[in-house]
Short mmCIF file of C-alpha atoms and ligand atoms in Angstrom, two decimals:
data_model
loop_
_atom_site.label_atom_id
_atom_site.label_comp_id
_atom_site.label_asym_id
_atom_site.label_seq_id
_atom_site.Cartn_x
_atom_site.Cartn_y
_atom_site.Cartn_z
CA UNK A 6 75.24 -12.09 -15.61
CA UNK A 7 74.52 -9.17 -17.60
CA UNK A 8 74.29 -9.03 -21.42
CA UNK A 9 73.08 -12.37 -21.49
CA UNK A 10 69.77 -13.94 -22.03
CA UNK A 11 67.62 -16.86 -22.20
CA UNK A 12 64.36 -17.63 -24.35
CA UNK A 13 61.96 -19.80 -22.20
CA UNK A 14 59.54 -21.34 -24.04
CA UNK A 15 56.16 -23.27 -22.11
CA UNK A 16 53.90 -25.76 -24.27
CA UNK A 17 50.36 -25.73 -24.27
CA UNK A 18 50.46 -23.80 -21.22
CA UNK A 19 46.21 -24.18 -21.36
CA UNK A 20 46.00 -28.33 -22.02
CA UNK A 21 49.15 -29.60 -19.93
CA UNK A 22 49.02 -27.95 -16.88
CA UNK A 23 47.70 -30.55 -14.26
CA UNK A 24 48.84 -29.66 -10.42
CA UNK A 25 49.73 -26.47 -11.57
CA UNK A 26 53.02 -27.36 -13.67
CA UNK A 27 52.43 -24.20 -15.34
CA UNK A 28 54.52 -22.94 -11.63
CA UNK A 29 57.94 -24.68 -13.54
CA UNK A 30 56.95 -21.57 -16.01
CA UNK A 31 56.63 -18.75 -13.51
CA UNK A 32 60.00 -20.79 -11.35
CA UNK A 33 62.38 -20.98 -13.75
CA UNK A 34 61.66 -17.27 -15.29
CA UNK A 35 61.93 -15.86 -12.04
CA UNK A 36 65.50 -17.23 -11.24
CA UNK A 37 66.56 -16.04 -14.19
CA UNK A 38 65.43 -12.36 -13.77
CA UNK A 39 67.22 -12.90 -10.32
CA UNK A 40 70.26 -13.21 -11.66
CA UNK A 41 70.40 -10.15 -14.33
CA UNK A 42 69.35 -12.29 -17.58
CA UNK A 43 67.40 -11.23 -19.98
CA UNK A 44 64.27 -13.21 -20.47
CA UNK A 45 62.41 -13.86 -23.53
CA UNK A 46 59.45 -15.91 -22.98
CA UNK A 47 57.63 -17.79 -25.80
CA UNK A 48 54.17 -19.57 -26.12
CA UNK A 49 53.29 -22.49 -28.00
CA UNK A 50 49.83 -24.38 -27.89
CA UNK A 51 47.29 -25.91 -30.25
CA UNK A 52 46.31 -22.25 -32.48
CA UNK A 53 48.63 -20.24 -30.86
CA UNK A 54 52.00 -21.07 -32.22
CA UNK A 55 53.05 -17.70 -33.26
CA UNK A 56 56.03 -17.75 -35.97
CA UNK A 57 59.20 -17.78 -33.99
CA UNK A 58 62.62 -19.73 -34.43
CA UNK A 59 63.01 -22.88 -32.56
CA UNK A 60 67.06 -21.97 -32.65
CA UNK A 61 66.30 -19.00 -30.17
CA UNK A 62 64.99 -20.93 -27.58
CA UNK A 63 66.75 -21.94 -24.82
CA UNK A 64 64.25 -24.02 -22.38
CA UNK A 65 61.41 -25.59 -23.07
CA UNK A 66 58.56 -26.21 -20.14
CA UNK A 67 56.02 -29.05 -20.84
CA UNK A 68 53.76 -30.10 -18.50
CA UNK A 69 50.61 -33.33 -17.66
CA UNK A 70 47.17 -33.66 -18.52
CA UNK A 71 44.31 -36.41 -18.47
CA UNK A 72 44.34 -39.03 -21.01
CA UNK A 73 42.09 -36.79 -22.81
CA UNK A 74 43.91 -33.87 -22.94
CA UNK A 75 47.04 -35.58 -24.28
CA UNK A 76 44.78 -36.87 -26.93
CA UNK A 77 44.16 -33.09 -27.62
CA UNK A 78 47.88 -32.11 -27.55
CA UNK A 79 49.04 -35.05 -29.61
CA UNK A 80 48.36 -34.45 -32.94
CA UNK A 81 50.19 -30.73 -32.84
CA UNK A 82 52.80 -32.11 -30.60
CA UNK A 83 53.90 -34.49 -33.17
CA UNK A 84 53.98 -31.90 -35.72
CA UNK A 85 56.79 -30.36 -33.70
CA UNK A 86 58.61 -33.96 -33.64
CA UNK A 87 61.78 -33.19 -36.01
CA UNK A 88 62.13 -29.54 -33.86
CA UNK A 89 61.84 -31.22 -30.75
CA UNK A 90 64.33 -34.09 -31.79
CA UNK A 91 66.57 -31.55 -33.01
CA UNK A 92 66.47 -29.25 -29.41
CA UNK A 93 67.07 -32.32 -27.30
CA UNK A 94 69.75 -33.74 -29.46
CA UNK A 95 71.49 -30.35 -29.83
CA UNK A 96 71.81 -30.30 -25.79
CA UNK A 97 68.37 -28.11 -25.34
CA UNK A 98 67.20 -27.59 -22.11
CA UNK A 99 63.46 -29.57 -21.74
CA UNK A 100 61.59 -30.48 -18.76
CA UNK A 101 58.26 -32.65 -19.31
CA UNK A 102 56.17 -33.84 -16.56
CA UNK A 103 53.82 -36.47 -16.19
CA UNK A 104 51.73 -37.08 -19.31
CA UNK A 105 54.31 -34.83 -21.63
CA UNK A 106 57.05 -37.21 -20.50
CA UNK A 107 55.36 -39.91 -21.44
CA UNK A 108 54.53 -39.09 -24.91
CA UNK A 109 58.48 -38.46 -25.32
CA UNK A 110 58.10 -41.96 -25.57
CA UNK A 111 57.00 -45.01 -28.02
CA UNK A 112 53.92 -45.82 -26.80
CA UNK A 113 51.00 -44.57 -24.46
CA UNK A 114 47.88 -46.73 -24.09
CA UNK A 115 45.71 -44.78 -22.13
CA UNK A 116 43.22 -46.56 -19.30
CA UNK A 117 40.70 -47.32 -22.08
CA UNK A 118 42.97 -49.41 -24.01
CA UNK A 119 43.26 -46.65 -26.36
CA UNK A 120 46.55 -46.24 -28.04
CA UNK A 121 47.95 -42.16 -27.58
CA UNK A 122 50.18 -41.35 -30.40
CA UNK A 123 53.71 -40.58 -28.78
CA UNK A 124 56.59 -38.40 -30.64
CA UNK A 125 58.96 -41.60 -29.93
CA UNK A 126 61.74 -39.49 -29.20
CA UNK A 127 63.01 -42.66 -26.54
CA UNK A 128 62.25 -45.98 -25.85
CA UNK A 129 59.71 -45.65 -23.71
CA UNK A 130 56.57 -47.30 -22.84
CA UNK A 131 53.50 -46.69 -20.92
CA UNK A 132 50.80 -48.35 -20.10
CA UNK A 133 47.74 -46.82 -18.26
CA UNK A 134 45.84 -48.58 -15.46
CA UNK A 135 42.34 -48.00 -13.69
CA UNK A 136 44.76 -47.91 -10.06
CA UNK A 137 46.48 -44.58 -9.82
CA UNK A 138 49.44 -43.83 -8.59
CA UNK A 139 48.87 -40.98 -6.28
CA UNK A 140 50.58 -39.38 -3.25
CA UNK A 141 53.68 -37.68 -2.05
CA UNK A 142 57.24 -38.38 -3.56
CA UNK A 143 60.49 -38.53 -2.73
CA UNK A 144 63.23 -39.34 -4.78
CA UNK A 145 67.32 -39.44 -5.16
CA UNK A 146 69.02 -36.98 -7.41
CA UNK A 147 70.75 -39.65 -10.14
CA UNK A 148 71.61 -36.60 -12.35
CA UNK A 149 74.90 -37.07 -11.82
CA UNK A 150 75.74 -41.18 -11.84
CA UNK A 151 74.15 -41.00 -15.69
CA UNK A 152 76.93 -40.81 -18.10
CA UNK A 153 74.37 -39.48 -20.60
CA UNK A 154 74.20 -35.90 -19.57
CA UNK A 155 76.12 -32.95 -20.30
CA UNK A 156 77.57 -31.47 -17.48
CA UNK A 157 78.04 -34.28 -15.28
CA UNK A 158 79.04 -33.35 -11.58
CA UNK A 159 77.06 -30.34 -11.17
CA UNK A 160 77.12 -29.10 -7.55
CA UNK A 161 73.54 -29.40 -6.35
CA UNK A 162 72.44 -26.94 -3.38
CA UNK A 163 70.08 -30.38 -2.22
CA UNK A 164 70.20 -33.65 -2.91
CA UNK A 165 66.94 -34.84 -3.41
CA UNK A 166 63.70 -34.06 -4.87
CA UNK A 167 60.31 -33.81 -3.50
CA UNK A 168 57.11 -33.32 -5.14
CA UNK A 169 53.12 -35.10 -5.98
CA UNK A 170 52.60 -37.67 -8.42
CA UNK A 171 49.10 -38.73 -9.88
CA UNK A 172 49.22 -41.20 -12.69
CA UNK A 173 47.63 -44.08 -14.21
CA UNK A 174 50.44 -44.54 -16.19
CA UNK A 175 53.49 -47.36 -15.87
CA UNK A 176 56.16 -46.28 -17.47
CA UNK A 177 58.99 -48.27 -18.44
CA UNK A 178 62.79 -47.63 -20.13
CA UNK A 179 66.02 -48.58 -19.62
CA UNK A 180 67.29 -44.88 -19.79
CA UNK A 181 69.15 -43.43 -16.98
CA UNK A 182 66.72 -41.95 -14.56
CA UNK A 183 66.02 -39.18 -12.73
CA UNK A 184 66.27 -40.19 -9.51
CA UNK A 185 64.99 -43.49 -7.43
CA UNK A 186 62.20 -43.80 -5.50
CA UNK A 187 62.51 -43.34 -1.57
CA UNK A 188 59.03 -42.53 -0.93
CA UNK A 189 56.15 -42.98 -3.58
CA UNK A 190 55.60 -44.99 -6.66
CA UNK A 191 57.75 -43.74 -9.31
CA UNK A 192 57.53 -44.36 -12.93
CA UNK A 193 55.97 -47.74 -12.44
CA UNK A 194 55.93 -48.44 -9.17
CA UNK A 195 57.86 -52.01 -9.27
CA UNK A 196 61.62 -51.11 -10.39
CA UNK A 197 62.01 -48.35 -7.91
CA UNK A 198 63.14 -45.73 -10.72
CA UNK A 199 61.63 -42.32 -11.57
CA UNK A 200 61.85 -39.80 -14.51
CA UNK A 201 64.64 -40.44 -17.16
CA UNK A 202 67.65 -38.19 -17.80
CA UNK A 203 69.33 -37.69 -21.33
CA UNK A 204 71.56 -35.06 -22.43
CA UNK A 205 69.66 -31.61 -21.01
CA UNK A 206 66.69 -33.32 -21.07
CA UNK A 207 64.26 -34.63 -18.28
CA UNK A 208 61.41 -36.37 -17.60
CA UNK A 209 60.02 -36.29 -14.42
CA UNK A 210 56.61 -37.52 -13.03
CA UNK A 211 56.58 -34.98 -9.98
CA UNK A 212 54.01 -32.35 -9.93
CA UNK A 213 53.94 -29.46 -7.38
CA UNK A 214 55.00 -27.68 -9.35
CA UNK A 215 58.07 -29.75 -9.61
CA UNK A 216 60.73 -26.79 -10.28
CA UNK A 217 59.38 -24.23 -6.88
CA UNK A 218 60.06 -27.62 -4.70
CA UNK A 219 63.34 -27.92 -5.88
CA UNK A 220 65.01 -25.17 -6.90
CA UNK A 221 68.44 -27.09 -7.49
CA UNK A 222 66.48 -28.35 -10.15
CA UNK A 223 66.07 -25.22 -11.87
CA UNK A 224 69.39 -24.02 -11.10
CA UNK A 225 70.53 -27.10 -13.31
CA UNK A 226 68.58 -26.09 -16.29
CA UNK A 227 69.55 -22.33 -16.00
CA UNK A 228 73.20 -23.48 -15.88
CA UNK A 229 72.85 -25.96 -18.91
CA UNK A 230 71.28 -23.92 -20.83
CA UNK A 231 73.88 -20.46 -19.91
CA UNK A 232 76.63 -23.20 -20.54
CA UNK A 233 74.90 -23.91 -24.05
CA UNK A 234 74.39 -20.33 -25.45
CA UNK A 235 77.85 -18.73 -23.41
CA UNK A 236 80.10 -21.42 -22.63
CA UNK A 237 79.86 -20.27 -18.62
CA UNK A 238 80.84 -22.69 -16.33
CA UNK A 239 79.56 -21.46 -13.38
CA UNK A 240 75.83 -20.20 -12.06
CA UNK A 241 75.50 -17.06 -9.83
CA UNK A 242 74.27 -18.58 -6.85
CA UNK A 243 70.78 -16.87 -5.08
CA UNK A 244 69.72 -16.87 -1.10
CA UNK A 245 67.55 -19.54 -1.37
CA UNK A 246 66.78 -19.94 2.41
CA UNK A 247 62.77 -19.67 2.57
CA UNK A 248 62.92 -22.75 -0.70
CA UNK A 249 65.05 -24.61 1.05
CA UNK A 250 63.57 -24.32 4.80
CA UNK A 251 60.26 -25.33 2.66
CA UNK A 252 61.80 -28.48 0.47
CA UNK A 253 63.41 -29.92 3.51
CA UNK A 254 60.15 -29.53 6.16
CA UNK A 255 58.52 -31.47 3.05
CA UNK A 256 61.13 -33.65 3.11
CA UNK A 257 61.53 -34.32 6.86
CA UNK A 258 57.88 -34.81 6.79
CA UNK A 259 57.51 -37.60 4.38
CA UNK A 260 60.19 -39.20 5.28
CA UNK A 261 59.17 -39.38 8.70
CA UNK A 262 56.02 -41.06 8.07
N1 LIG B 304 47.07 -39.07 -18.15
C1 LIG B 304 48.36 -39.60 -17.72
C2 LIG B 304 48.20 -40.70 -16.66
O1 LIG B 304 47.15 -40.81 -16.05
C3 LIG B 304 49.22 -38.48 -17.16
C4 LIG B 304 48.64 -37.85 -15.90
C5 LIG B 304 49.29 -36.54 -15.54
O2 LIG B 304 49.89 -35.88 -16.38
N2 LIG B 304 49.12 -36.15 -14.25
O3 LIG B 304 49.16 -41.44 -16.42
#
């Protein structure tokens, strides 16, 4: 896949990075050097938002934090609102996990009753409770039953997702999710759903890091964002066999139990 290339773009790289999310980062660059594609990665955090243009990037990486850290992020995240509105909208590829998905939404009262400012990007709300949900997940990959993505019918390598969710957080929507719950709480724990899907967007609460888990995952948002920027409609495909050996012992574990 020479002579193309992607600008991947993590924020706040130094506030969100709970569980390690910062490994979507170091994932999803890595399968793209794999494959021949230039990479351009980009920075952006609270005093570190070097001048760049938000039309060259190509994927953007968010990741969780504490209630407090959120509060930290929140002010300069909604700065970038009408950017971020714009990417998503114009088919940009964005994953946000945990807390960062949650301020995509309405409303975030943290487990103090305290009310986060959110970039209310979706209908989304969350309310935070003193019981955490914490533990191993599993979930089903609903990517492609939600008639609100792009590229609809994308041939996954797995079908479902594992990861490690920690959250005081109930989240609730009526967007299309991610995937449903088959082990683990979920966005709320009650309606059986987890993460949200819309256009090349996702929301996700699985830590791990999510995208080294499940590397379908990341194939998806390579190929979204190469069909974006080039039109391609296929992905090269790479020997996967050590990711794969290591998502399903995960997932022969947990669902074993
Ligand atoms: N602080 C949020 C909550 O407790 C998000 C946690 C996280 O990002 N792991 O729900």
């Amino acid at each position: 896949m020479e002579n193309m290339e992607l600008t991947v773009m993590n924020m706040y790289s130094d506030i969100l990075n709970t569980y390690g999310d910062i490994g979507n980062f170091t994932c999803i660059n890595q399968r793209i050097r794999w494959r021949n594609i230039g990479l351009n990665i980009q920075e952006c955090t609270i005093d570190k938002d070097d001048d760049f243009n938000w039309e060259d990037i190509d994927i953007i990486l968010i990741g969780g934090g504490s209630d407090n850290n959120q509060s930290i992020v929140s002010h300069h995240l909604l700065e970038q609102r009408k950017e971020l509105v714009e990417f998503v909208e114009t088919g940009g590829v964005l994953i946000a996990i945990c807390g960062s998905y949650q301020m995509f939404g309405n409303v975030y009262v943290d487990v103090d009753g305290n009310d986060i400012p959110c970039l209310e990007v979706f209908d989304i709300e969350t309310k935070s409770a003193a019981d955490r949900l914490i533990g191993d997940i599993v979930i089903s990959n609903a990517i492609n039953d939600s008639n609100n993505v792009i590229n609809k019918d994308f041939s996954f390598k797995l079908e479902d997702m594992v990861g490690f969710e920690n959250h005081g957080g109930r989240t609730y929507h009526n967007h299309d999710p991610l995937g449903y719950v088959k082990v683990g709480f979920g966005n709320n724990g009650e309606d059986k759903k987890e993460g949200m899907v819309y256009k090349n967007f996702i929301g996700s609460y699985l830590h791990g890091p999510f995208l080294p888990k499940n590397p379908h995952i990341a194939d998806y948002m390579i190929f979204n964002a190469l069909n974006r920027k080039y039109s391609i409609d296929e992905i090269e495909e790479l020997n996967d066999s050590i990711e794969i050996n290591a998502h399903n012992r995960m997932l022969k574990r947990l669902l074993s139990e």
